[in-house]
mmCIF file of C-alpha atoms in Angstrom:
data_model
loop_
_atom_site.group_PDB
_atom_site.id
_atom_site.type_symbol
_atom_site.label_atom_id
_atom_site.label_comp_id
_atom_site.label_asym_id
_atom_site.label_seq_id
_atom_site.Cartn_x
_atom_site.Cartn_y
_atom_site.Cartn_z
ATOM 1 C CA ALA A 1 14.769 -0.408 34.924
ATOM 2 C CA THR A 2 16.712 2.696 34.119
ATOM 3 C CA ALA A 3 15.719 5.209 31.478
ATOM 4 C CA MET A 4 18.493 3.819 29.273
ATOM 5 C CA ASP A 5 17.093 0.266 29.604
ATOM 6 C CA SER A 6 13.635 1.488 28.630
ATOM 7 C CA HIS A 7 15.054 3.333 25.645
ATOM 8 C CA SER A 8 16.902 0.212 24.549
ATOM 9 C CA LYS A 9 13.752 -1.933 24.842
ATOM 10 C CA LEU A 10 11.786 0.639 22.868
ATOM 11 C CA SER A 11 14.492 0.773 20.212
ATOM 12 C CA ARG A 12 14.353 -3.012 19.823
ATOM 13 C CA LEU A 13 10.569 -2.906 19.658
ATOM 14 C CA VAL A 14 10.635 -0.215 16.963
ATOM 15 C CA GLY A 15 13.311 -2.195 15.147
ATOM 16 C CA SER A 16 11.043 -5.230 15.019
ATOM 17 C CA VAL A 17 7.876 -3.296 14.170
ATOM 18 C CA PHE A 18 9.404 -1.399 11.236
ATOM 19 C CA PRO A 19 10.066 -4.435 8.995
ATOM 20 C CA ALA A 20 6.619 -5.887 9.752
ATOM 21 C CA LEU A 21 4.880 -2.592 9.004
ATOM 22 C CA LYS A 22 6.875 -2.056 5.828
ATOM 23 C CA SER A 23 6.159 -5.625 4.724
ATOM 24 C CA GLU A 24 2.424 -5.264 5.366
ATOM 25 C CA LEU A 25 2.211 -1.992 3.425
ATOM 26 C CA SER A 26 4.209 -3.512 0.562
ATOM 27 C CA SER A 27 1.780 -6.443 0.509
ATOM 28 C CA ILE A 28 -1.155 -4.016 0.318
ATOM 29 C CA GLN A 29 0.606 -2.227 -2.540
ATOM 30 C CA ASP A 30 0.985 -5.560 -4.373
ATOM 31 C CA ASP A 31 -2.714 -6.335 -3.840
ATOM 32 C CA ILE A 32 -3.712 -2.979 -5.310
ATOM 33 C CA ARG A 33 -1.460 -3.513 -8.344
ATOM 34 C CA SER A 34 -2.931 -6.985 -8.775
ATOM 35 C CA ALA A 35 -6.467 -5.558 -8.757
ATOM 36 C CA GLU A 36 -5.431 -2.902 -11.301
ATOM 37 C CA ASN A 37 -4.012 -5.614 -13.550
ATOM 38 C CA LYS A 38 -7.160 -7.728 -13.242
ATOM 39 C CA ILE A 39 -9.265 -4.804 -14.412
ATOM 40 C CA LYS A 40 -6.945 -4.305 -17.402
ATOM 41 C CA ARG A 41 -7.339 -7.991 -18.353
ATOM 42 C CA ILE A 42 -11.105 -7.682 -18.795
ATOM 43 C CA PRO A 43 -11.702 -7.952 -22.560
ATOM 44 C CA ARG A 44 -12.471 -4.532 -23.990
ATOM 45 C CA GLN A 45 -15.370 -5.883 -26.050
ATOM 46 C CA LEU A 46 -17.150 -6.656 -22.774
ATOM 47 C CA VAL A 47 -16.582 -3.157 -21.423
ATOM 48 C CA HIS A 48 -19.198 -0.673 -22.545
ATOM 49 C CA GLU A 49 -21.639 1.820 -21.103
ATOM 50 C CA ASP A 50 -22.177 1.441 -17.342
ATOM 51 C CA LEU A 51 -19.619 -1.333 -16.927
ATOM 52 C CA GLY A 52 -16.963 0.716 -18.690
ATOM 53 C CA VAL A 53 -17.685 3.779 -16.559
ATOM 54 C CA SER A 54 -17.664 1.705 -13.375
ATOM 55 C CA LEU A 55 -14.362 0.036 -14.252
ATOM 56 C CA ILE A 56 -12.778 3.390 -15.047
ATOM 57 C CA GLN A 57 -13.950 4.689 -11.647
ATOM 58 C CA CYS A 58 -12.662 1.560 -9.947
ATOM 59 C CA GLY A 59 -9.287 2.047 -11.627
ATOM 60 C CA GLU A 60 -9.187 5.665 -10.466
ATOM 61 C CA HIS A 61 -9.970 4.616 -6.879
ATOM 62 C CA LEU A 62 -7.263 1.957 -7.003
ATOM 63 C CA SER A 63 -4.815 4.548 -8.301
ATOM 64 C CA GLU A 64 -5.705 6.816 -5.373
ATOM 65 C CA ALA A 65 -5.295 3.886 -2.983
ATOM 66 C CA HIS A 66 -1.902 3.101 -4.502
ATOM 67 C CA ASN A 67 -0.789 6.714 -4.049
ATOM 68 C CA SER A 68 -1.954 6.598 -0.422
ATOM 69 C CA VAL A 69 0.056 3.437 0.252
ATOM 70 C CA VAL A 70 3.141 5.063 -1.290
ATOM 71 C CA LYS A 71 2.619 8.053 1.039
ATOM 72 C CA SER A 72 2.215 5.661 3.958
ATOM 73 C CA LEU A 73 5.476 3.899 3.108
ATOM 74 C CA LYS A 74 7.243 7.261 2.923
ATOM 75 C CA ALA A 75 5.775 8.224 6.307
ATOM 76 C CA VAL A 76 6.963 4.935 7.818
ATOM 77 C CA HIS A 77 10.474 5.561 6.508
ATOM 78 C CA GLN A 78 10.426 9.076 7.982
ATOM 79 C CA GLN A 79 9.064 7.875 11.311
ATOM 80 C CA PHE A 80 11.481 4.928 11.532
ATOM 81 C CA PRO A 81 14.663 6.025 9.724
ATOM 82 C CA HIS A 82 16.855 3.064 8.788
#
């Protein structure tokens, strides 16, 4: 195989990996949003003291995770420009 053939095969491989990677990260993002929404649906009258503090911390961690996924998606777009 020539260098051009190898480049073409790699380009096709990258072309097929990009949508799968983007889709997987988007799915993770949806899961995080779903978890955030589930926390918000817990009735406030049940949330007090330690449970309230723990749920606030959990929400903060999910927010950090969401930000990390957004950064990952941006990195994927930079690495695989389309």
